mmCIF file of C-alpha atoms and ligand atoms in Angstrom:
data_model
loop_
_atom_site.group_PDB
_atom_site.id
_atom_site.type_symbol
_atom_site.label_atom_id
_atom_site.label_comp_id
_atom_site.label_asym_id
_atom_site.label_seq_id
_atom_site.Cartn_x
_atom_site.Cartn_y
_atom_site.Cartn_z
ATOM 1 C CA UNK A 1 27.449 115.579 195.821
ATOM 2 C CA UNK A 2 24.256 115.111 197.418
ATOM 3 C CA UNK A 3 20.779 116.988 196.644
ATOM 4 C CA UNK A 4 18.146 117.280 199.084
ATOM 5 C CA UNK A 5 14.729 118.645 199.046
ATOM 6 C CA UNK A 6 13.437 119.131 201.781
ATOM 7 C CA UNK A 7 11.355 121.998 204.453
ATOM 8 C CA UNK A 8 11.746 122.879 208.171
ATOM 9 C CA UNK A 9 9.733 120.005 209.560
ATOM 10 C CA UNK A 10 10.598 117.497 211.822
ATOM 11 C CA UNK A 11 11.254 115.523 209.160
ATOM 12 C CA UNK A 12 12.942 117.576 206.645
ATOM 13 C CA UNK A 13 15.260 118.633 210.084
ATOM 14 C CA UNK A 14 16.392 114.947 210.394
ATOM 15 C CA UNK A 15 17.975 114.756 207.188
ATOM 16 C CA UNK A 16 19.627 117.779 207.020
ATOM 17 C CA UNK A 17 21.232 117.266 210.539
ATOM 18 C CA UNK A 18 22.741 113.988 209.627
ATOM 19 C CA UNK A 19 24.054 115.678 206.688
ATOM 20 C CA UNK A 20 25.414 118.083 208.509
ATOM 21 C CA UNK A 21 26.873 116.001 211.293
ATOM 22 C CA UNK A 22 28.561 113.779 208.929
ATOM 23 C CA UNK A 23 30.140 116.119 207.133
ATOM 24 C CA UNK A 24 28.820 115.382 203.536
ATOM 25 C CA UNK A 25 28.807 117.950 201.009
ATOM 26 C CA UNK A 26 25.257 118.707 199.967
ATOM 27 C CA UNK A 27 22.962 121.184 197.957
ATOM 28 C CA UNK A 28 19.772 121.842 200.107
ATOM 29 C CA UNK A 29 16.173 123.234 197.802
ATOM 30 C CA UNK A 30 13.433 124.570 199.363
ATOM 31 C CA UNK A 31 10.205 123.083 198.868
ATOM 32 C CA UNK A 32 6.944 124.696 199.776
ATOM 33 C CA UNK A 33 5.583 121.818 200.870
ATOM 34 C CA UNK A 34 1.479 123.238 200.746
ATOM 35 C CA UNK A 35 1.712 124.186 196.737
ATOM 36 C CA UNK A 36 1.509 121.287 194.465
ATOM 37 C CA UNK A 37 2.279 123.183 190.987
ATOM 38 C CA UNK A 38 5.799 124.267 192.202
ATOM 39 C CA UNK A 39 7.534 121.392 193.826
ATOM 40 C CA UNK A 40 10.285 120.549 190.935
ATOM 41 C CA UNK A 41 9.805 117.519 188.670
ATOM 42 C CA UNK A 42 13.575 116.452 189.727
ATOM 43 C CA UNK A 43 12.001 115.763 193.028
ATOM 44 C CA UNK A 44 8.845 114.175 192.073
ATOM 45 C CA UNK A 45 10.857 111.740 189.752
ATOM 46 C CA UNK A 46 12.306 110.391 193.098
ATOM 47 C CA UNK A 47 9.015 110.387 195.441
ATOM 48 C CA UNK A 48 5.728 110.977 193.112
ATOM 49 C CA UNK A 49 3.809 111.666 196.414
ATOM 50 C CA UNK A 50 5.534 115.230 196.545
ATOM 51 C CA UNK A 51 6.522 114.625 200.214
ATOM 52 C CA UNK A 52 9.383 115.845 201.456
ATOM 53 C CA UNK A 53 12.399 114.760 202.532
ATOM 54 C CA UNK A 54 13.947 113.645 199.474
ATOM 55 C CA UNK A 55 17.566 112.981 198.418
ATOM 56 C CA UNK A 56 19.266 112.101 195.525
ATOM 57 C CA UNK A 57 23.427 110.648 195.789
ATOM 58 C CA UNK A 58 24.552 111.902 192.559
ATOM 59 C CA UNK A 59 27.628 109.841 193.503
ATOM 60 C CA UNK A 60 25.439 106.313 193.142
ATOM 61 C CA UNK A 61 22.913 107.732 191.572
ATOM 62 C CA UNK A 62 20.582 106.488 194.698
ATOM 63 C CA UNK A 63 17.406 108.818 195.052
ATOM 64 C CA UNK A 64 14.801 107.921 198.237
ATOM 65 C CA UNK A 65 12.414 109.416 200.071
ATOM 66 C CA UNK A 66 11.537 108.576 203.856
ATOM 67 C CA UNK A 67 13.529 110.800 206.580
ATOM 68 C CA UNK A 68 14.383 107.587 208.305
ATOM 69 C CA UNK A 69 15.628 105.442 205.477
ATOM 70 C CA UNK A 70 17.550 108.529 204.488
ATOM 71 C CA UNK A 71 19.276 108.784 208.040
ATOM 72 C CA UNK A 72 20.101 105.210 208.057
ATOM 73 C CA UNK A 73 21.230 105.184 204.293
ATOM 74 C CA UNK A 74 23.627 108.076 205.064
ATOM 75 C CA UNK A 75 24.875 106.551 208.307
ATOM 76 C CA UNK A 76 26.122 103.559 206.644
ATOM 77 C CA UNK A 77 27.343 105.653 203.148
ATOM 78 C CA UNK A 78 29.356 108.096 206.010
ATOM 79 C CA UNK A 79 30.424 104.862 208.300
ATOM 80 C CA UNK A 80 29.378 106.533 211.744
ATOM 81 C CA UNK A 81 26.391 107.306 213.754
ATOM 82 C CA UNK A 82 25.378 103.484 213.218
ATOM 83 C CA UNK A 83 26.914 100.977 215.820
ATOM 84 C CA UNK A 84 28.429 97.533 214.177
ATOM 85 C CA UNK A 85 28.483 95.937 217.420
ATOM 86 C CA UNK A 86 25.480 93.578 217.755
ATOM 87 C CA UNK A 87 23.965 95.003 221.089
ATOM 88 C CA UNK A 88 25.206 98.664 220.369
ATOM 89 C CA UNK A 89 23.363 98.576 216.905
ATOM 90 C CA UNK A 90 20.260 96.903 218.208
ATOM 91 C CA UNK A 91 19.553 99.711 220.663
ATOM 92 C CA UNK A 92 20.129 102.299 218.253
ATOM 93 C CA UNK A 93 17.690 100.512 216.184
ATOM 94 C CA UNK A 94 14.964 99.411 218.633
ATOM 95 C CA UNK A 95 15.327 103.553 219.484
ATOM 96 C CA UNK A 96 15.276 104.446 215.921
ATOM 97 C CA UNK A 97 12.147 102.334 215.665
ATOM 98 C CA UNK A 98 10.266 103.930 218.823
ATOM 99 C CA UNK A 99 10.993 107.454 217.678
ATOM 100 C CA UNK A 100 9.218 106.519 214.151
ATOM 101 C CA UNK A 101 6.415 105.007 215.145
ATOM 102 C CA UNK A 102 5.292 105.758 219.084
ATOM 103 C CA UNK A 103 6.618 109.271 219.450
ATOM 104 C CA UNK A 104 5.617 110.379 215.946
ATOM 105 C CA UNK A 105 2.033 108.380 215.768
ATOM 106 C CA UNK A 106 1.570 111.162 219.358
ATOM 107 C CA UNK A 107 3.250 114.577 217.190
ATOM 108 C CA UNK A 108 1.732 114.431 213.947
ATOM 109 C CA UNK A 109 -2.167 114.281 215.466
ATOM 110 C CA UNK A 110 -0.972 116.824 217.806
ATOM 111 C CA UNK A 111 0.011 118.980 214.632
ATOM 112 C CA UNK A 112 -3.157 118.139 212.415
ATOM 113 C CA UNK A 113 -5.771 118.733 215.384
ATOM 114 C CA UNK A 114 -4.239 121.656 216.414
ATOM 115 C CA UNK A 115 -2.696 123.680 213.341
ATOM 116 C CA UNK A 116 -4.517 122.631 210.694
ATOM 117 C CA UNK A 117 -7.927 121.991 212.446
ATOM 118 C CA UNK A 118 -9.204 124.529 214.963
ATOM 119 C CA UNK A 119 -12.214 122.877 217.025
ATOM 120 C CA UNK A 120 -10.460 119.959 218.105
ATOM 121 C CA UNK A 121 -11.915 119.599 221.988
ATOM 122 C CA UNK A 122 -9.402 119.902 224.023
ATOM 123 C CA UNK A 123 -9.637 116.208 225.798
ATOM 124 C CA UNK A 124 -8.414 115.536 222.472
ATOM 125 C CA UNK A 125 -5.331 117.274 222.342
ATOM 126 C CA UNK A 126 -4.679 116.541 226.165
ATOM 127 C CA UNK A 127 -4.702 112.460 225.143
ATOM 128 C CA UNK A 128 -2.192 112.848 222.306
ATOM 129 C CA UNK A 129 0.320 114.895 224.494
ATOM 130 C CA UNK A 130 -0.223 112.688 227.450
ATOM 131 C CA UNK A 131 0.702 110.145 225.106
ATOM 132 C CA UNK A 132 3.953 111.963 223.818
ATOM 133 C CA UNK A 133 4.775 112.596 227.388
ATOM 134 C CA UNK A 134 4.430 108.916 228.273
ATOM 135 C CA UNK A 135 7.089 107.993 225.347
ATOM 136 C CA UNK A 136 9.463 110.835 225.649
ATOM 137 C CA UNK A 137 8.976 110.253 229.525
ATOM 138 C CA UNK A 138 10.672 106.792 228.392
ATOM 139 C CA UNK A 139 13.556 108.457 226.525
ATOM 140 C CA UNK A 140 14.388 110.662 230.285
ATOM 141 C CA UNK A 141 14.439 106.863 231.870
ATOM 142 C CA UNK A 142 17.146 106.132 229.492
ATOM 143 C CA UNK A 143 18.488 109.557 229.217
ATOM 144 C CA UNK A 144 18.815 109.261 233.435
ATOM 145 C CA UNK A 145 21.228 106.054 232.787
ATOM 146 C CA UNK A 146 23.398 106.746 229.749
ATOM 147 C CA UNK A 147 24.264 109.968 228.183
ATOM 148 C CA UNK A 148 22.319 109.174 224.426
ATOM 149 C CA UNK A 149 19.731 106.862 223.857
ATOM 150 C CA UNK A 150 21.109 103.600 222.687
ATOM 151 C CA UNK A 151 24.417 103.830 225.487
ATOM 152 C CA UNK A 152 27.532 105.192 225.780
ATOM 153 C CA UNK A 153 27.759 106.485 222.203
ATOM 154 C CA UNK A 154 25.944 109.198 219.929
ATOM 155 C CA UNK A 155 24.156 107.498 217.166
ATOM 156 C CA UNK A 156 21.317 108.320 214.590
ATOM 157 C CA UNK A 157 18.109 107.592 217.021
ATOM 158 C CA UNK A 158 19.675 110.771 219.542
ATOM 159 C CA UNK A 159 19.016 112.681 215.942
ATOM 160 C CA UNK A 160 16.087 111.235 214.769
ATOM 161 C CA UNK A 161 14.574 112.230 217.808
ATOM 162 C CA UNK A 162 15.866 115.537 218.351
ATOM 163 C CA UNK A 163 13.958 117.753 216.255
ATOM 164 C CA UNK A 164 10.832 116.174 216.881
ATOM 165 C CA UNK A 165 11.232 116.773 221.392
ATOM 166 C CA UNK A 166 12.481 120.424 219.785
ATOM 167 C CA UNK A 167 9.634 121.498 218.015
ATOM 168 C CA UNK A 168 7.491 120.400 221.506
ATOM 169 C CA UNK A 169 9.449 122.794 224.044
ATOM 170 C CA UNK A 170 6.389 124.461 224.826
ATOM 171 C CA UNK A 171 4.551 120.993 225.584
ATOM 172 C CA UNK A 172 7.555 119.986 227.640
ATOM 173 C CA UNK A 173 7.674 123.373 230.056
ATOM 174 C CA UNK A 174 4.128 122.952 230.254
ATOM 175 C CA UNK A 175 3.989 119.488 231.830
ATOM 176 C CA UNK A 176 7.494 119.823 233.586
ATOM 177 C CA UNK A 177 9.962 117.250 234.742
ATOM 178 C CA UNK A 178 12.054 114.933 232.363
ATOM 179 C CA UNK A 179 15.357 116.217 233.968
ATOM 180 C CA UNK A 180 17.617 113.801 231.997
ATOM 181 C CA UNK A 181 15.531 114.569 228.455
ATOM 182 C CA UNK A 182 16.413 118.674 228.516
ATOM 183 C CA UNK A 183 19.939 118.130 229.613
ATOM 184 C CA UNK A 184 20.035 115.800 226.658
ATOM 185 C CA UNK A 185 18.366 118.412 224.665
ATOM 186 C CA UNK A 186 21.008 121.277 225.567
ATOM 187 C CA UNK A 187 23.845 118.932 224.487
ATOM 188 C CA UNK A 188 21.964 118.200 221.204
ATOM 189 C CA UNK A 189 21.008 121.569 220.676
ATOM 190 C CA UNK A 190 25.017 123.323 221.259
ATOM 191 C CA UNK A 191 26.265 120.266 218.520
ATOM 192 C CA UNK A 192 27.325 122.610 215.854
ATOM 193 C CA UNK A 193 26.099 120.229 213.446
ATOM 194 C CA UNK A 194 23.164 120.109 215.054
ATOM 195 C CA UNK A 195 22.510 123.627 215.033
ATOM 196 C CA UNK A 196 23.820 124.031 211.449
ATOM 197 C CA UNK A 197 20.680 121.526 210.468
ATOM 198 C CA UNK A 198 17.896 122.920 212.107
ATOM 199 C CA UNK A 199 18.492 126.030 210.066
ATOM 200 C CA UNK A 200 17.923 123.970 206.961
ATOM 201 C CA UNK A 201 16.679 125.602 203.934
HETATM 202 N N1 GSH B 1 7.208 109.315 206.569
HETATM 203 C C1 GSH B 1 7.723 110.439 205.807
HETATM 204 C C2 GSH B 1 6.793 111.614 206.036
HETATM 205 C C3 GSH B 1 7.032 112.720 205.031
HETATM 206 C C4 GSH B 1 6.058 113.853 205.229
HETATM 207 O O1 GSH B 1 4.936 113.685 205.758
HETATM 208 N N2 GSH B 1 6.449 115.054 204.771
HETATM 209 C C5 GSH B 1 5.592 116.212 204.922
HETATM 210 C C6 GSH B 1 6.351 117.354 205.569
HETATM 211 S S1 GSH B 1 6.918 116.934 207.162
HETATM 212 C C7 GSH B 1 5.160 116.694 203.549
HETATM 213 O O2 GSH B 1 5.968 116.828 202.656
HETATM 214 N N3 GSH B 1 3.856 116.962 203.398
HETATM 215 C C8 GSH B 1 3.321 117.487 202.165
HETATM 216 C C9 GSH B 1 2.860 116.414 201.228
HETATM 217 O O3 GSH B 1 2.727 115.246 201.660
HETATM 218 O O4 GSH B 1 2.574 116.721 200.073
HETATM 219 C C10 GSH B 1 9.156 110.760 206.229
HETATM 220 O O5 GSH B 1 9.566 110.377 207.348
HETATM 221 O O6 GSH B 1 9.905 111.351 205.459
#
């Protein structure tokens, strides 16, 4: 059995999806992820810095933090979502990789500046979703010439990602376009798994 701690963030969404779509049993706590003195010692053993996600494989006894690690580390546990096929896995990768760094380094100042500051000028805010645009504007290229991001196959980046372009709807009607992204984002979204996840804890 697996435990997870975890919230419904982007990156707390990411784990339980994958969970979901792979089927594994798990046990899913709730962590109020702005008070300190209640987050549970069980999940502070595992990650000290009291972020969430974090899972612990009572089968191996393997405990991590890290929403991406986790994804990967369940991929290969489960045997899917991951290509083995040298070109196949490298896309899936070098996708996993963009979603993690570029797309992510745009949300999370778009989230600081402007829930949890309030006078962020507004040129501000404009460059970091001009700059989420640019990259999901990169996934719709792809999106326009396969049907997931790394080819002809499903595979962890499409879920890494998805939460993330969910949470951003707003953004997304705002600027318009990106065709190939929001008929991506229907398919994700009507995955049972899928759905199952983003109502996670
Ligand atoms: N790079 C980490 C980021 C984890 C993270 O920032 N978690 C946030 C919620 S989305 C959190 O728990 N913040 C509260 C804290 O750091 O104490 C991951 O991908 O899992």
């Amino acid at each position: 059995m697996i435990e997870i701690w975890t919230a419904r963030t982007t990156n707390g969404l990411r784990v339980s999806i994958m969970l979901e779509e792979l089927g594994l049993p798990y046990t899913a706590h709730a962590v109020d992820i702005d008070d300190e003195a209640t987050k549970p010692a069980a999940m502070r053993a595992i990650n000290p810095s009291g972020a969430i996600p974090v899972m612990l494989d009572h089968e191996t006894g393997i405990g991590m933090s890290q929403s991406f690690a986790i994804m990967l580390h369940l991929c290969e546990k489960a045997g899917r979502f991951l290509p083995v096929e040298p070109a196949a896995r490298a896309a899936t990768l070098q996708w996993m990789s963009q979603v993690m760094t570029d797309v992510i380094s745009a949300t999370h100042p778009i989230f600081v500046l402007t829930s949890e500051l309030k006078d962020t000028p507004a040129p501000i805010i404009a460059h970091y979703e001009a700059r989420l645009l640019r990259f999901l504007g990169q996934a719709d290229a792809q999106l326009a010439q396969s049907p997931w991001l790394a080819g002809n196959e499903i595979t962890v980046a499409d879920f890494a990602l998805y939460p993330t372009a969910a949470f951003r709807t707003r953004l997304l009607d705002r600027a318009g376009g990106l065709p190939a992204l929001r008929r991506w984002m229907a398919t994700m979204a009507a995955r049972p798994g899928v759905a199952r996840g983003m109502q996670v804890p």
